[in-house]
Coordinates of C-alpha atoms in Angstrom, one line a residue:
X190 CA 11.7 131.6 30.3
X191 CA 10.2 129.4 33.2
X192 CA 7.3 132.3 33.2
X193 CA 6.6 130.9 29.7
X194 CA 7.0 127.4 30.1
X195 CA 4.4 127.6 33.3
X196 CA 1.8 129.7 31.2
X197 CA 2.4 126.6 28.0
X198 CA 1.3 123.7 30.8
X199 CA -1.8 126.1 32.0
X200 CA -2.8 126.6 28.1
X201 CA -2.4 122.9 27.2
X202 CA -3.8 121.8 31.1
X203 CA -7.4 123.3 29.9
X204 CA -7.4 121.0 27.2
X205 CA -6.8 118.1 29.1
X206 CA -9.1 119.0 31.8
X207 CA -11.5 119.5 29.1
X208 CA -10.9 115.6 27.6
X209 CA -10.9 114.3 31.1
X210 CA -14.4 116.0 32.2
X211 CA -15.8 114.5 29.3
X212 CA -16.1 111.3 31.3
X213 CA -18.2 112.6 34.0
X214 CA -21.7 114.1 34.2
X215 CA -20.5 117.3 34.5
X216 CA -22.5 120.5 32.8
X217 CA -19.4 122.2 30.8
X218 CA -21.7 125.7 30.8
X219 CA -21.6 125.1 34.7
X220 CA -17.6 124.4 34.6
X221 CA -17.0 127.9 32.7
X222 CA -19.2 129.8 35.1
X223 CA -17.6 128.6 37.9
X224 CA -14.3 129.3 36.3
X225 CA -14.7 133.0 36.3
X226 CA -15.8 133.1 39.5
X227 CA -12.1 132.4 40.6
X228 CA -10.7 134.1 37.8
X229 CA -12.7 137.1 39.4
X230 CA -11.0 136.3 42.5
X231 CA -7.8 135.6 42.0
X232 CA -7.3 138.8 39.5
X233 CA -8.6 141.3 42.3
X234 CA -6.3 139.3 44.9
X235 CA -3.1 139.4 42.8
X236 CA -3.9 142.5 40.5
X237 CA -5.8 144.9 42.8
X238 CA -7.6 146.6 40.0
X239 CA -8.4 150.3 40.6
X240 CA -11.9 150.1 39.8
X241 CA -12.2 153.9 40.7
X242 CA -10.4 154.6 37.6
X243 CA -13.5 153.0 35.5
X244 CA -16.0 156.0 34.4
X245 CA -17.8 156.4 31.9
X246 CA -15.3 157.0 29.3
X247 CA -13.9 153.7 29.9
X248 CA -14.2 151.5 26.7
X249 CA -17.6 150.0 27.6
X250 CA -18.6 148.5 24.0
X251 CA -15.5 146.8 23.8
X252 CA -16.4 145.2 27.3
X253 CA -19.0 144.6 26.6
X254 CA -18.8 142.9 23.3
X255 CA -15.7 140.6 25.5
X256 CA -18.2 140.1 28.4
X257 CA -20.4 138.3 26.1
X258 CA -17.4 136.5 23.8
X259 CA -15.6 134.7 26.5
X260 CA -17.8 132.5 27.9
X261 CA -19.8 131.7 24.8
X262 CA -16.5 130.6 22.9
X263 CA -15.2 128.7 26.0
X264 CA -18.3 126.9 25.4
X265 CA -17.5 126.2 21.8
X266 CA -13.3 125.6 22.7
X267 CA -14.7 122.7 25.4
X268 CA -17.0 121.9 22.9
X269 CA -14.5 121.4 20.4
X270 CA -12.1 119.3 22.4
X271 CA -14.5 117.2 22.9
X272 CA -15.6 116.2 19.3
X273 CA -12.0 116.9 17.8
X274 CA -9.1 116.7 20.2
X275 CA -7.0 118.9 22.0
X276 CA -4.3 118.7 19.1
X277 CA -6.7 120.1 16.3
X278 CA -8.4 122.2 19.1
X279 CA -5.1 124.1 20.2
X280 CA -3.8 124.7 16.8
X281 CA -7.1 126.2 15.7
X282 CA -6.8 129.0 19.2
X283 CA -2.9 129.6 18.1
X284 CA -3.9 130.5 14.5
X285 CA -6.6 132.8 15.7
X286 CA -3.2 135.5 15.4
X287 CA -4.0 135.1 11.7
X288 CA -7.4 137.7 12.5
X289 CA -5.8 140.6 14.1
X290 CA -3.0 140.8 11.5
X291 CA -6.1 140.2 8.5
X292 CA -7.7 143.4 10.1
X293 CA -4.8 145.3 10.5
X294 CA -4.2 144.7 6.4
X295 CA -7.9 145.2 5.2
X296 CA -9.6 147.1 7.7
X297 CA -6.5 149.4 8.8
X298 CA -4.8 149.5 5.5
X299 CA -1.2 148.6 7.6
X300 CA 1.4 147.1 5.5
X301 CA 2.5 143.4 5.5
X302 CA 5.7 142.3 4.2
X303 CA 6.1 139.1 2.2
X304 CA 7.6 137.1 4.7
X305 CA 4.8 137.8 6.6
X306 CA 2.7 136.5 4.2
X307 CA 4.3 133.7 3.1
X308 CA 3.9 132.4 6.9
X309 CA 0.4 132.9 6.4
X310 CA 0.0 130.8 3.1
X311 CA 1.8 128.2 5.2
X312 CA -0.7 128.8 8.4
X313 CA -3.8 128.4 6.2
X314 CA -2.4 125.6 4.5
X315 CA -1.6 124.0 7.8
X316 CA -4.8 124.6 8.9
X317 CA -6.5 122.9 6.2
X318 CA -4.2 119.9 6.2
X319 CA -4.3 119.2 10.2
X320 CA -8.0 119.5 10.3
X321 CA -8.4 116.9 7.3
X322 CA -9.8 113.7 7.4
X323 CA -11.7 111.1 5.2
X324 CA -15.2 111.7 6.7
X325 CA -18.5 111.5 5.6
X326 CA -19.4 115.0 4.4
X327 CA -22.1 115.7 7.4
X328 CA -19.0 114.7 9.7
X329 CA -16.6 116.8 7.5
X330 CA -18.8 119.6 8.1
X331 CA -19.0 119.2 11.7
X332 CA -15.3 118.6 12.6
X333 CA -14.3 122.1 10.5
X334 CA -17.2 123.7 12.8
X335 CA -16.1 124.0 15.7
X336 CA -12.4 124.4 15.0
X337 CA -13.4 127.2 12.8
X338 CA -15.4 129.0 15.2
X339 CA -12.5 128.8 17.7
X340 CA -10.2 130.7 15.3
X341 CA -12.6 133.3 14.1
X342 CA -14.1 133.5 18.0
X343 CA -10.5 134.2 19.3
X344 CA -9.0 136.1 17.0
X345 CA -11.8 138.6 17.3
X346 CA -11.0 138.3 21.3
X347 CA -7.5 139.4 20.7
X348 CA -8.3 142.2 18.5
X349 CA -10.7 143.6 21.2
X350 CA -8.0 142.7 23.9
X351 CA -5.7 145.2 22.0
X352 CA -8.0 148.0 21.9
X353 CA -8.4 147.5 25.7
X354 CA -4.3 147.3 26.2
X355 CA -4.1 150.2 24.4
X356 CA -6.5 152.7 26.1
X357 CA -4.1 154.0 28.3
X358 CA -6.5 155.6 31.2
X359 CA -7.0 152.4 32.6
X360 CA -4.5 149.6 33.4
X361 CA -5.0 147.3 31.6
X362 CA -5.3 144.5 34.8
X363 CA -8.1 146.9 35.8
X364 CA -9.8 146.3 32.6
X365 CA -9.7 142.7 32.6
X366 CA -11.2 142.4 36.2
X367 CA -14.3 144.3 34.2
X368 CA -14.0 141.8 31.8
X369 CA -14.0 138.8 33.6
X370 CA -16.9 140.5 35.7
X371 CA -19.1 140.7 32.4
X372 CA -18.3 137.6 31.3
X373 CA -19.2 136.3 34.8
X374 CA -23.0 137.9 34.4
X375 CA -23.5 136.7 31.1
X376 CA -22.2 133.0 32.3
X377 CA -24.6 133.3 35.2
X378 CA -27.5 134.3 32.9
X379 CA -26.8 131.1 30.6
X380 CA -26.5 129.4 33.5
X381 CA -29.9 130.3 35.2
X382 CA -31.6 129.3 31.8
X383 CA -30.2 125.4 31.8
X384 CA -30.9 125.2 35.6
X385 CA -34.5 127.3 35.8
X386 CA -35.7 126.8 32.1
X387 CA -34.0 123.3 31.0
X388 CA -33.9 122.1 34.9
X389 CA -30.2 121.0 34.5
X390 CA -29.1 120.1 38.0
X391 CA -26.5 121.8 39.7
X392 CA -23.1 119.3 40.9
X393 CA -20.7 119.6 43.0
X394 CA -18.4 118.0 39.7
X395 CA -18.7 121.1 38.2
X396 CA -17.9 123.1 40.6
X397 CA -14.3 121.5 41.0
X398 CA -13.9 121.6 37.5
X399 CA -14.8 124.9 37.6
X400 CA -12.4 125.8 40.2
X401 CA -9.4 124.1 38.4
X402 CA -10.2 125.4 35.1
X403 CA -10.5 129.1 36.3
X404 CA -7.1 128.2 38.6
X405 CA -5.2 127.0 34.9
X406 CA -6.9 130.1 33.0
X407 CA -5.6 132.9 35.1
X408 CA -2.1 130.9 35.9
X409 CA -2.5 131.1 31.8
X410 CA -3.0 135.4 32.0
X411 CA -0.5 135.7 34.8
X412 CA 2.4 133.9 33.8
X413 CA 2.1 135.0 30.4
X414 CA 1.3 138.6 31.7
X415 CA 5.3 137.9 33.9
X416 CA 7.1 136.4 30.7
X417 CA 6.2 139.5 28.4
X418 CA 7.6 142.0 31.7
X419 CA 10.9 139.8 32.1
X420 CA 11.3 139.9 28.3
X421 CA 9.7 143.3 27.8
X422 CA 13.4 143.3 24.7
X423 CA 11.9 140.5 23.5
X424 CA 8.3 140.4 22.9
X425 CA 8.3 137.9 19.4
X426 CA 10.2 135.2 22.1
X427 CA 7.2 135.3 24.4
X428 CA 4.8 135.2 21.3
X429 CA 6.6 132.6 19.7
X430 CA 7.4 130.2 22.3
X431 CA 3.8 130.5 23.7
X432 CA 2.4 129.7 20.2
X433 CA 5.2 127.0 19.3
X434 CA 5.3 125.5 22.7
X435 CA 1.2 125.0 23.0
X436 CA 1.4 123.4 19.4
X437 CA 4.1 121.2 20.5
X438 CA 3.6 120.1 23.7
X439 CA -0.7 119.8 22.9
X440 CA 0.1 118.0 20.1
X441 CA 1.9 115.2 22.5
X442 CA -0.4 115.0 24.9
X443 CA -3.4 114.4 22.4
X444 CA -1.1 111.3 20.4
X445 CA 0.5 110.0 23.1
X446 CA -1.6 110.4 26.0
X447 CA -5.2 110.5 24.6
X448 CA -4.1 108.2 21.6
X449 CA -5.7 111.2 19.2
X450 CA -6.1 109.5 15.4
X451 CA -3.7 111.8 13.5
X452 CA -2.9 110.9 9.8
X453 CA 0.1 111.5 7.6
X454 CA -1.7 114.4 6.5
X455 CA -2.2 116.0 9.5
X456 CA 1.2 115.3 11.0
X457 CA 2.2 117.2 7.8
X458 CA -0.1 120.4 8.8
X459 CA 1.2 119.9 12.7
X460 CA 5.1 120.7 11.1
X461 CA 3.6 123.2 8.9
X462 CA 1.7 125.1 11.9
X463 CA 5.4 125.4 13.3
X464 CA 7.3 126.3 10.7
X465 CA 4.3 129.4 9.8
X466 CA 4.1 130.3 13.8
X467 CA 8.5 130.5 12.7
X468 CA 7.9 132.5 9.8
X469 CA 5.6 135.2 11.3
X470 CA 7.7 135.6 14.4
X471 CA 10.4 136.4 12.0
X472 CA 8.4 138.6 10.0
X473 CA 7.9 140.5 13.5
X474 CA 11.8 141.0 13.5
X475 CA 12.6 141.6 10.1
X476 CA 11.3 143.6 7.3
X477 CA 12.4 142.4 3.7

């Protein structure tokens, strides 16, 4: 379990790096690119990915289409954090589970039972409450943006991360060093625009953001990556501690430590998000 409880502080840790750069004059698009160049890194130190066993049957539109995913809604999740919090930020990325099992049901016709989706009436419902507040509308409109876009953009990342952990050809570490190498070129190429084209300056900032953030992303992957291997019996445990424990412990942080304005309302959704992330964990187990 300690596997799970290091990968739940790297999760909720990019969030809070996140809050803190927003202090500084750092350029967040620089922060991400520098993040996957140690991401790169560290996966071909610890992983040793057998690039040999990449051809040209490998899965190359599904790369491709994470190559240019990740680093544009990284950009949206920092972003978000930002405008909205790390609370309403992290629930949004731990409901993107809600896509993959939509798909399954509409797309691949796969059965879900009722329990499963009663938790997610009481996800969406969470959702809506945590993310409400008396607003103007334009401000209304902008603080369900970005949240929602984090949802929809991770749940489609997870969906394309299962094909990949599927194809069987090529480990599945092996396809994430490709990955990560994409989503390193189309960083760069974002990059190069700001600096060449908008003449943002380079800092030395971001680069030490950059190096944390891609040090707490990949202790995210690896540790996560050990907890599902020592629990290999057990897989709902891993996905519902990792879910519960990112709520949970992301929620403190955000009230306690950044003094995050959370209403009745949304203290209401935050027990709700719980008690759904409960439900389809369950639903995982059982069949009723």
């Amino acid at each position: 379990m300690h596997f799970l409880l290091f990968s739940v502080l790297c999760s909720v840790s990019v969030g809070i790096l996140f809050k803190i750069a927003k202090r500084y004059s750092v350029s967040f698009q620089q922060v991400i690119n520098w993040n996957y160049v140690i991401a790169i890194t560290l996966c071909y130190l610890f992983y040793q990915p057998d690039i040999s066993a990449v051809n040209a049957n490998a899965p190359w539109p599904v790369y491709t289409i994470l190559a240019i995913l990740l680093p544009t809604i990284f950009l949206v999740l920092a972003t978000s954090v930002r405008h909205i919090g790390i609370v309403k930020t992290d629930i949004a990325q731990r409901f993107s589970l809600f896509i993959p099992i939509l798909i399954a049901y509409f797309v691949f016709k796969e059965a879900i039972s009722p329990l499963k989706f009663c938790g997610l009436f009481i996800g969406f419902t969470a959702i809506f409450l945590t993310l409400y507040k008396k607003e103007s509308q334009q401000d209304k409109q902008n603080n369900w943006l970005y949240p929602a876009i984090v949802l929809l953009g991770f749940g489609t990342i997870d969906v394309f991360f299962k094909q990949i952990a599927s194809y069987k050809e090529i480990p599945y570490t092996t396809s994430l060093f490709v990955v990560f190498c994409g989503a390193l070129v189309v960083s760069t190429a974002i990059t190069l625009y700001k600096t060449v084209i908008k003449k943002e300056r380079l800092n030395r900032l971001s680069l030490l953001f950059g190096v944390l953030l891609g040090l707490l992303n990949f202790g995210n992957i690896l540790f996560y990556l050990k907890a599902h291997k020592a629990l290999a019996d057990n897989p709902s445990t891993v996905f519902a501690t990792m879910n519960f424990g990112v709520i949970l412990l992301g929620s403190l942080v955000g009230i306690i430590v950044f003094k995050e304005k959370i209403s009745r309302t949304n203290y209401i959704g935050i027990i709700l998000a719980l008690i759904a992330i409960i439900v389809i964990t369950f639903s995982q187990l059982y069949t009723f």
